[in-house]
Each structure stands twice: as C-alpha cells, then as structure tokens.
PDB file of C-alpha atoms and ligand atoms in Angstrom:
ATOM      1  CA  MET A 260     114.236  85.916   4.265  1.00 86.00           C
ATOM      2  CA  THR A 261     115.217  84.995   7.810  1.00 97.00           C
ATOM      3  CA  ALA A 262     118.640  86.173   8.951  1.00 98.00           C
ATOM      4  CA  LYS A 263     120.783  83.814  11.034  1.00 98.00           C
ATOM      5  CA  LEU A 264     122.553  85.135  14.100  1.00 98.00           C
ATOM      6  CA  TYR A 265     125.451  82.981  15.292  1.00 98.00           C
ATOM      7  CA  CYS A 266     125.286  83.569  19.003  1.00 98.00           C
ATOM      8  CA  PHE A 267     125.077  82.199  22.527  1.00 98.00           C
ATOM      9  CA  GLY A 268     123.001  83.390  25.438  1.00 97.00           C
ATOM     10  CA  GLU A 269     125.875  84.733  27.552  1.00 97.00           C
ATOM     11  CA  SER A 270     127.161  87.004  24.781  1.00 98.00           C
ATOM     12  CA  GLY A 271     126.139  90.592  25.427  1.00 98.00           C
ATOM     13  CA  ASN A 272     127.529  91.523  22.036  1.00 98.00           C
ATOM     14  CA  ALA A 273     125.226  89.023  20.354  1.00 98.00           C
ATOM     15  CA  TYR A 274     122.335  90.182  22.548  1.00 98.00           C
ATOM     16  CA  LYS A 275     122.581  93.720  21.151  1.00 98.00           C
ATOM     17  CA  CYS A 276     121.988  92.354  17.649  1.00 99.00           C
ATOM     18  CA  ALA A 277     119.297  89.866  18.683  1.00 98.00           C
ATOM     19  CA  LEU A 278     117.410  92.592  20.533  1.00 98.00           C
ATOM     20  CA  ALA A 279     117.767  95.122  17.689  1.00 99.00           C
ATOM     21  CA  MET A 280     116.277  92.654  15.177  1.00 98.00           C
ATOM     22  CA  THR A 281     113.515  91.729  17.606  1.00 98.00           C
ATOM     23  CA  LEU A 282     112.554  95.346  18.340  1.00 98.00           C
ATOM     24  CA  ALA A 283     112.740  96.290  14.651  1.00 98.00           C
ATOM     25  CA  ASP A 284     110.635  93.257  13.583  1.00 98.00           C
ATOM     26  CA  MET A 285     113.404  91.903  11.352  1.00 98.00           C
ATOM     27  CA  PRO A 286     112.993  88.125  10.942  1.00 98.00           C
ATOM     28  CA  TRP A 287     115.931  86.234  12.462  1.00 98.00           C
ATOM     29  CA  GLN A 288     116.797  82.949  14.076  1.00 98.00           C
ATOM     30  CA  PRO A 289     119.620  82.023  16.443  1.00 98.00           C
ATOM     31  CA  VAL A 290     122.350  79.546  15.529  1.00 98.00           C
ATOM     32  CA  PHE A 291     123.936  78.363  18.768  1.00 97.00           C
ATOM     33  CA  VAL A 292     127.735  78.647  18.977  1.00 97.00           C
ATOM     34  CA  ASP A 293     129.207  76.514  21.750  1.00 96.00           C
ATOM     35  CA  PHE A 294     131.697  79.155  22.893  1.00 96.00           C
ATOM     36  CA  PHE A 295     132.346  77.513  26.256  1.00 94.00           C
ATOM     37  CA  ARG A 296     133.443  74.304  24.537  1.00 93.00           C
ATOM     38  CA  GLY A 297     135.787  76.168  22.198  1.00 96.00           C
ATOM     39  CA  GLU A 298     133.702  76.402  19.021  1.00 97.00           C
ATOM     40  CA  THR A 299     134.929  79.911  18.106  1.00 98.00           C
ATOM     41  CA  ARG A 300     138.468  78.498  17.931  1.00 97.00           C
ATOM     42  CA  THR A 301     137.646  75.758  15.432  1.00 98.00           C
ATOM     43  CA  LEU A 302     138.713  75.941  11.771  1.00 98.00           C
ATOM     44  CA  GLU A 303     135.074  75.604  10.775  1.00 98.00           C
ATOM     45  CA  PHE A 304     134.067  78.700  12.751  1.00 98.00           C
ATOM     46  CA  ARG A 305     137.137  80.660  11.559  1.00 98.00           C
ATOM     47  CA  LYS A 306     135.918  80.081   7.993  1.00 98.00           C
ATOM     48  CA  LEU A 307     132.715  81.866   8.975  1.00 98.00           C
ATOM     49  CA  ASN A 308     134.509  84.603  10.930  1.00 98.00           C
ATOM     50  CA  PRO A 309     138.316  84.756  10.763  1.00 98.00           C
ATOM     51  CA  MET A 310     138.156  87.170  13.730  1.00 98.00           C
ATOM     52  CA  GLY A 311     137.020  84.193  15.823  1.00 98.00           C
ATOM     53  CA  GLU A 312     134.179  86.037  17.533  1.00 98.00           C
ATOM     54  CA  VAL A 313     130.443  85.933  18.041  1.00 98.00           C
ATOM     55  CA  PRO A 314     128.168  87.546  16.917  1.00 98.00           C
ATOM     56  CA  VAL A 315     128.048  86.771  13.212  1.00 99.00           C
ATOM     57  CA  LEU A 316     125.017  87.673  11.122  1.00 99.00           C
ATOM     58  CA  VAL A 317     124.315  85.817   7.888  1.00 98.00           C
ATOM     59  CA  ASP A 318     121.576  87.410   5.824  1.00 98.00           C
ATOM     60  CA  GLY A 319     121.385  86.033   2.298  1.00 97.00           C
ATOM     61  CA  ALA A 320     124.741  86.759   0.647  1.00 97.00           C
ATOM     62  CA  GLU A 321     125.832  89.052   3.493  1.00 98.00           C
ATOM     63  CA  THR A 322     128.027  87.727   6.301  1.00 98.00           C
ATOM     64  CA  LEU A 323     128.939  90.281   8.964  1.00 98.00           C
ATOM     65  CA  SER A 324     130.709  90.277  12.296  1.00 98.00           C
ATOM     66  CA  GLN A 325     131.317  93.031  14.869  1.00 98.00           C
ATOM     67  CA  SER A 326     128.154  93.947  16.753  1.00 98.00           C
ATOM     68  CA  GLY A 327     128.454  97.637  15.817  1.00 98.00           C
ATOM     69  CA  MET A 328     128.586  96.800  12.114  1.00 98.00           C
ATOM     70  CA  ILE A 329     125.697  94.373  12.466  1.00 98.00           C
ATOM     71  CA  LEU A 330     123.635  97.010  14.295  1.00 98.00           C
ATOM     72  CA  ASP A 331     124.318  99.449  11.463  1.00 98.00           C
ATOM     73  CA  TYR A 332     123.201  96.798   8.969  1.00 98.00           C
ATOM     74  CA  ILE A 333     119.969  96.227  10.908  1.00 98.00           C
ATOM     75  CA  VAL A 334     119.306  99.982  10.886  1.00 98.00           C
ATOM     76  CA  GLY A 335     119.878  99.996   7.114  1.00 98.00           C
ATOM     77  CA  GLN A 336     117.586  97.010   6.523  1.00 98.00           C
ATOM     78  CA  THR A 337     114.722  98.146   8.749  1.00 98.00           C
ATOM     79  CA  GLY A 338     114.968 101.937   8.759  1.00 98.00           C
ATOM     80  CA  GLN A 339     114.586 101.780  12.537  1.00 98.00           C
ATOM     81  CA  LEU A 340     116.711 102.504  15.613  1.00 98.00           C
ATOM     82  CA  GLY A 341     119.245 104.614  13.694  1.00 98.00           C
ATOM     83  CA  GLY A 342     118.326 108.109  14.832  1.00 97.00           C
ATOM     84  CA  ARG A 343     115.970 110.511  13.110  1.00 96.00           C
ATOM     85  CA  THR A 344     118.498 113.105  11.891  1.00 97.00           C
ATOM     86  CA  LYS A 345     122.023 112.944  10.519  1.00 97.00           C
ATOM     87  CA  ALA A 346     123.303 114.589  13.683  1.00 97.00           C
ATOM     88  CA  GLU A 347     121.569 111.944  15.802  1.00 98.00           C
ATOM     89  CA  ALA A 348     122.929 109.169  13.578  1.00 98.00           C
ATOM     90  CA  ARG A 349     126.441 110.497  14.200  1.00 98.00           C
ATOM     91  CA  GLN A 350     125.774 110.372  17.947  1.00 98.00           C
ATOM     92  CA  VAL A 351     124.620 106.771  17.521  1.00 98.00           C
ATOM     93  CA  TRP A 352     127.959 105.779  15.985  1.00 98.00           C
ATOM     94  CA  ARG A 353     129.900 107.833  18.508  1.00 98.00           C
ATOM     95  CA  TRP A 354     128.304 105.984  21.422  1.00 98.00           C
ATOM     96  CA  VAL A 355     128.461 102.550  19.773  1.00 98.00           C
ATOM     97  CA  LEU A 356     132.221 103.046  19.369  1.00 98.00           C
ATOM     98  CA  TRP A 357     132.538 104.271  22.940  1.00 98.00           C
ATOM     99  CA  ASP A 358     130.586 101.294  24.197  1.00 98.00           C
ATOM    100  CA  ASN A 359     132.610  98.720  22.267  1.00 98.00           C
ATOM    101  CA  GLN A 360     135.940 100.030  23.465  1.00 97.00           C
ATOM    102  CA  ARG A 361     135.122 101.355  26.921  1.00 98.00           C
ATOM    103  CA  LEU A 362     132.053  99.588  28.306  1.00 98.00           C
ATOM    104  CA  SER A 363     131.136  96.268  26.686  1.00 98.00           C
ATOM    105  CA  GLY A 364     134.734  95.300  25.926  1.00 98.00           C
ATOM    106  CA  THR A 365     135.567  95.706  29.616  1.00 98.00           C
ATOM    107  CA  VAL A 366     132.372  94.255  31.103  1.00 98.00           C
ATOM    108  CA  GLY A 367     132.668  91.214  28.816  1.00 98.00           C
ATOM    109  CA  THR A 368     136.190  90.452  30.037  1.00 98.00           C
ATOM    110  CA  CYS A 369     135.466  91.191  33.708  1.00 98.00           C
ATOM    111  CA  ARG A 370     132.281  89.108  33.774  1.00 98.00           C
ATOM    112  CA  TYR A 371     134.010  86.266  31.968  1.00 97.00           C
ATOM    113  CA  LEU A 372     136.896  86.221  34.453  1.00 97.00           C
ATOM    114  CA  MET A 373     134.582  86.370  37.469  1.00 97.00           C
ATOM    115  CA  ASN A 374     132.009  83.818  36.357  1.00 95.00           C
ATOM    116  CA  PHE A 375     133.175  81.540  33.564  1.00 94.00           C
ATOM    117  CA  ALA A 376     136.990  81.285  33.581  1.00 95.00           C
ATOM    118  CA  ALA A 377     138.844  78.632  35.555  1.00 93.00           C
ATOM    119  CA  LYS A 378     139.948  80.281  38.801  1.00 92.00           C
ATOM    120  CA  ASP A 379     143.640  79.463  38.191  1.00 94.00           C
ATOM    121  CA  ARG A 380     143.466  81.318  34.852  1.00 91.00           C
ATOM    122  CA  VAL A 381     142.530  84.675  36.393  1.00 95.00           C
ATOM    123  CA  PRO A 382     145.665  86.819  36.816  1.00 93.00           C
ATOM    124  CA  GLU A 383     145.912  88.622  40.133  1.00 96.00           C
ATOM    125  CA  GLY A 384     144.864  92.265  40.069  1.00 97.00           C
ATOM    126  CA  VAL A 385     143.127  92.160  36.688  1.00 98.00           C
ATOM    127  CA  VAL A 386     139.552  92.100  37.997  1.00 98.00           C
ATOM    128  CA  PRO A 387     140.016  95.130  40.320  1.00 98.00           C
ATOM    129  CA  PHE A 388     141.720  96.999  37.466  1.00 98.00           C
ATOM    130  CA  LEU A 389     138.819  96.304  35.116  1.00 98.00           C
ATOM    131  CA  GLN A 390     136.252  97.186  37.783  1.00 98.00           C
ATOM    132  CA  ALA A 391     137.938 100.545  38.399  1.00 98.00           C
ATOM    133  CA  ARG A 392     137.842 101.313  34.669  1.00 98.00           C
ATOM    134  CA  LEU A 393     134.198 100.268  34.600  1.00 98.00           C
ATOM    135  CA  ASN A 394     133.276 102.559  37.463  1.00 98.00           C
ATOM    136  CA  SER A 395     134.504 105.493  35.417  1.00 98.00           C
ATOM    137  CA  ALA A 396     132.539 104.243  32.385  1.00 98.00           C
ATOM    138  CA  TYR A 397     129.337 103.894  34.447  1.00 98.00           C
ATOM    139  CA  THR A 398     129.872 107.430  35.744  1.00 98.00           C
ATOM    140  CA  ILE A 399     130.167 108.776  32.185  1.00 98.00           C
ATOM    141  CA  LEU A 400     127.016 106.944  31.076  1.00 98.00           C
ATOM    142  CA  ASN A 401     125.034 107.795  34.214  1.00 98.00           C
ATOM    143  CA  ASP A 402     125.897 111.514  33.895  1.00 98.00           C
ATOM    144  CA  HIS A 403     125.078 111.477  30.188  1.00 98.00           C
ATOM    145  CA  LEU A 404     121.654 109.965  30.847  1.00 98.00           C
ATOM    146  CA  ALA A 405     120.834 112.549  33.510  1.00 98.00           C
ATOM    147  CA  ALA A 406     120.199 115.070  30.722  1.00 97.00           C
ATOM    148  CA  ARG A 407     118.423 112.862  28.152  1.00 98.00           C
ATOM    149  CA  PRO A 408     116.278 109.736  28.115  1.00 98.00           C
ATOM    150  CA  TRP A 409     118.140 108.009  25.274  1.00 98.00           C
ATOM    151  CA  VAL A 410     121.869 107.729  24.664  1.00 98.00           C
ATOM    152  CA  ALA A 411     121.977 109.391  21.217  1.00 98.00           C
ATOM    153  CA  GLY A 412     119.945 112.337  22.466  1.00 96.00           C
ATOM    154  CA  GLY A 413     116.796 112.036  20.339  1.00 93.00           C
ATOM    155  CA  ASP A 414     113.249 111.291  21.426  1.00 95.00           C
ATOM    156  CA  GLY A 415     113.416 107.552  20.893  1.00 97.00           C
ATOM    157  CA  PRO A 416     115.718 104.556  21.388  1.00 98.00           C
ATOM    158  CA  THR A 417     118.505 103.750  18.951  1.00 98.00           C
ATOM    159  CA  VAL A 418     121.036 100.993  18.563  1.00 98.00           C
ATOM    160  CA  ALA A 419     123.357 103.127  20.720  1.00 98.00           C
ATOM    161  CA  ASP A 420     121.072 102.305  23.659  1.00 99.00           C
ATOM    162  CA  LEU A 421     121.131  98.620  22.802  1.00 99.00           C
ATOM    163  CA  ALA A 422     124.932  98.636  22.453  1.00 99.00           C
ATOM    164  CA  CYS A 423     125.515 100.338  25.808  1.00 99.00           C
ATOM    165  CA  ALA A 424     122.866  98.227  27.583  1.00 98.00           C
ATOM    166  CA  GLY A 425     123.936  94.932  26.010  1.00 98.00           C
ATOM    167  CA  TYR A 426     125.663  93.511  29.089  1.00 98.00           C
ATOM    168  CA  LEU A 427     123.782  95.304  31.826  1.00 98.00           C
ATOM    169  CA  TYR A 428     120.770  92.954  32.149  1.00 98.00           C
ATOM    170  CA  TYR A 429     122.842  89.847  32.915  1.00 97.00           C
ATOM    171  CA  PRO A 430     122.412  88.341  36.387  1.00 95.00           C
ATOM    172  CA  GLU A 431     125.964  87.048  36.945  1.00 95.00           C
ATOM    173  CA  PRO A 432     127.985  89.280  39.313  1.00 96.00           C
ATOM    174  CA  TRP A 433     130.844  91.415  37.964  1.00 97.00           C
ATOM    175  CA  GLY A 434     130.707  94.328  40.388  1.00 98.00           C
ATOM    176  CA  PHE A 435     127.848  96.274  38.795  1.00 98.00           C
ATOM    177  CA  SER A 436     124.798  97.118  40.859  1.00 98.00           C
ATOM    178  CA  ARG A 437     121.995  99.023  39.167  1.00 98.00           C
ATOM    179  CA  SER A 438     121.021 100.723  42.427  1.00 98.00           C
ATOM    180  CA  ASP A 439     124.396 102.554  42.460  1.00 98.00           C
ATOM    181  CA  TRP A 440     123.592 104.227  39.133  1.00 98.00           C
ATOM    182  CA  PRO A 441     120.053 105.698  39.244  1.00 98.00           C
ATOM    183  CA  GLN A 442     120.056 107.176  35.727  1.00 98.00           C
ATOM    184  CA  ILE A 443     121.323 103.928  34.223  1.00 98.00           C
ATOM    185  CA  ASP A 444     118.766 102.028  36.288  1.00 98.00           C
ATOM    186  CA  ARG A 445     115.843 104.114  34.973  1.00 98.00           C
ATOM    187  CA  TRP A 446     117.171 103.934  31.400  1.00 98.00           C
ATOM    188  CA  LEU A 447     117.439 100.115  31.585  1.00 98.00           C
ATOM    189  CA  ASP A 448     113.800 100.081  32.720  1.00 98.00           C
ATOM    190  CA  ARG A 449     112.867 102.342  29.775  1.00 98.00           C
ATOM    191  CA  ILE A 450     114.517  99.951  27.319  1.00 98.00           C
ATOM    192  CA  ALA A 451     112.925  96.927  28.996  1.00 98.00           C
ATOM    193  CA  ALA A 452     109.512  98.584  28.609  1.00 98.00           C
ATOM    194  CA  LEU A 453     109.831  98.749  24.796  1.00 98.00           C
ATOM    195  CA  ARG A 454     107.363  96.581  22.899  1.00 98.00           C
ATOM    196  CA  GLY A 455     108.969  93.214  22.202  1.00 98.00           C
ATOM    197  CA  TRP A 456     111.867  93.563  24.667  1.00 98.00           C
ATOM    198  CA  ARG A 457     113.209  90.252  25.929  1.00 97.00           C
ATOM    199  CA  HIS A 458     115.971  89.265  28.332  1.00 96.00           C
ATOM    200  CA  PRO A 459     119.130  87.811  26.702  1.00 97.00           C
ATOM    201  CA  TYR A 460     118.508  84.336  28.112  1.00 95.00           C
ATOM    202  CA  GLU A 461     115.026  84.380  26.557  1.00 95.00           C
ATOM    203  CA  LEU A 462     116.278  85.450  23.134  1.00 96.00           C
ATOM    204  CA  MET A 463     119.315  83.222  22.648  1.00 97.00           C
ATOM    205  CA  PRO A 464     120.131  79.609  23.508  1.00 95.00           C
ATOM    206  CA  GLY A 465     122.798  78.347  25.861  1.00 84.00           C
ATOM    207  CA  ASN A 466     123.652  79.008  29.450  1.00 69.00           C
ATOM    208  CA  ALA A 467     127.176  78.367  30.697  1.00 60.00           C
ATOM    209  CA  LEU A 468     125.808  77.720  34.165  1.00 56.00           C
ATOM    210  CA  ASP A 469     124.328  74.493  32.773  1.00 59.00           C
ATOM    211  CA  LEU A 470     127.882  73.260  32.196  1.00 50.00           C
ATOM    212  CA  ALA A 471     128.690  73.308  35.897  1.00 47.00           C
TER     213      ALA A 471
HETATM  214  N1  GSH B 683     133.992  93.908  19.212  1.00 82.16           N
HETATM  215  C1  GSH B 683     133.313  92.640  19.069  1.00 82.16           C
HETATM  216  C2  GSH B 683     133.552  91.802  20.297  1.00 82.16           C
HETATM  217  C3  GSH B 683     132.971  90.405  20.131  1.00 82.16           C
HETATM  218  C4  GSH B 683     133.364  89.491  21.256  1.00 82.16           C
HETATM  219  O1  GSH B 683     134.147  89.828  22.155  1.00 82.16           O
HETATM  220  N2  GSH B 683     132.786  88.288  21.223  1.00 82.16           N
HETATM  221  C5  GSH B 683     133.085  87.277  22.218  1.00 82.16           C
HETATM  222  C6  GSH B 683     131.787  86.737  22.792  1.00 82.16           C
HETATM  223  S1  GSH B 683     130.854  88.016  23.571  1.00 82.16           S
HETATM  224  C7  GSH B 683     133.800  86.139  21.519  1.00 82.16           C
HETATM  225  O2  GSH B 683     133.241  85.510  20.652  1.00 82.16           O
HETATM  226  N3  GSH B 683     135.070  85.895  21.891  1.00 82.16           N
HETATM  227  C8  GSH B 683     135.811  84.831  21.319  1.00 82.16           C
HETATM  228  C9  GSH B 683     137.126  84.606  22.029  1.00 82.16           C
HETATM  229  O3  GSH B 683     137.489  85.417  22.872  1.00 82.16           O
HETATM  230  O4  GSH B 683     137.768  83.593  21.722  1.00 82.16           O
HETATM  231  C10 GSH B 683     131.821  92.875  18.831  1.00 82.16           C
HETATM  232  O5  GSH B 683     131.323  93.922  19.277  1.00 82.16           O
HETATM  233  O6  GSH B 683     131.164  92.047  18.190  1.00 82.16           O
END
C-alpha cells in the first residue's frame, strides 16, 4: 500500500516525514496542500486534521499528524531509523521533542516571517527575538554533534537527525549560515550523503516563490 503524505515543499515538518519514508524505502506519494492560499484553514482540511497543520500521513486506516508521531510510525512500519537499542530509541524521542519545541518550531516561524508573510504582518522585534533563541539552539546542536556523528548517539542515522535537520537545507534566508556552525555543517553533509537523500524541493510539490 502507498501512504499519502499531505504536504507542501516549503514545510520542513513535512520534509522530515517525506525524507524518512524515502530513506526507509516505505512507499509514499505526496498530496499537495496549498498552504499559501489558505488550504489548512478550510473546513475540508480541518476534517482531515482538526489541528489545522501539515504534515498529515494517511496510510490505510491510519491518519496521523504531528511530524514526531509520523516519524515514530514510520520507524514502527519499517524497522529503520529508530535507534538500535532501547537507550538509543529514548534519545531519539528526546531529541525529536527538543527539535519540535526549540528548533523547528522557531525556524519555521522565523523563516515564514522573513520570506513568506506580508511585510506589514511582521511585528517589530519578533524576528530578532526568534533569531537570538535560534542561535542558542544551534549552539546546543553544534556542541552535541562535536562528540558524535548522529544526534541520538548511535552509529547510524535516526529520525532524530531528520527532525533536527528538517529545516536546515532550505535556501531562503532566516539568519542561519552553515559556515558558522561547522559540526552542523558536516552533519548536514553526512545526512545528504545517505543513499536516497533528496532536497525538500525535489521530494514535495509547491514553491511559494512561484506565487510572487
Ligand atoms: N508540531 C507540528 C508543527 C506543524 C506545523 O507547524 N505545520 C505548519 C506547516 S510547516 C502548518 O501547517 N501550519 C498551519 C498554520 O499555521 O495555519 C509538527 O511537527 O508536525
């Protein structure tokens, strides 16, 4: 059976799931959600996900949202990318939760405000505030990766890597420069060297820049 991922190319949260299924050879296909024209706010979409967010994975009778939950489901379905020991699996969850709250949640908002929101809708001071919080998150991740090649600490990639890296391949500016964070830079190259790796705009349809 082929799972359907409701997604759009600019969504780093959707990218984590798309990449996990691709790397784990789980059959999936994208269903484009026109986020930038308000589709996640429609009644139709809220029937699919009352939380009003992408990504949503539909696999047979299973409908799931929240990228962390979807990543856990992919691990369960494929037996891959979940860590090789129980201790490693706990580290996977620990870092997925950290990412969602501290890294991706902040990058997503900052990048949206700087690249996709109408300029008169960006409150003064918010972007610098988010960027300062992000600098501390990059420091935590960069220091963590200095001692280990993969986020969860084992000898191979897990969905914790995909969660933390989900936004960091995008080209739009939000104040992040890979050259400032050498451990993150090398780790992003390690992930990109995995068999089957693809850039978000190659894996999922839609590019907000086309709307301009
Ligand atoms: N914690 C959620 C965050 C999902 C999220 O923020 N999705 C964005 C797109 S990347 C969205 O659909 N937002 C809808 C909105 O803000 O109206 C996850 O990890 O899946």
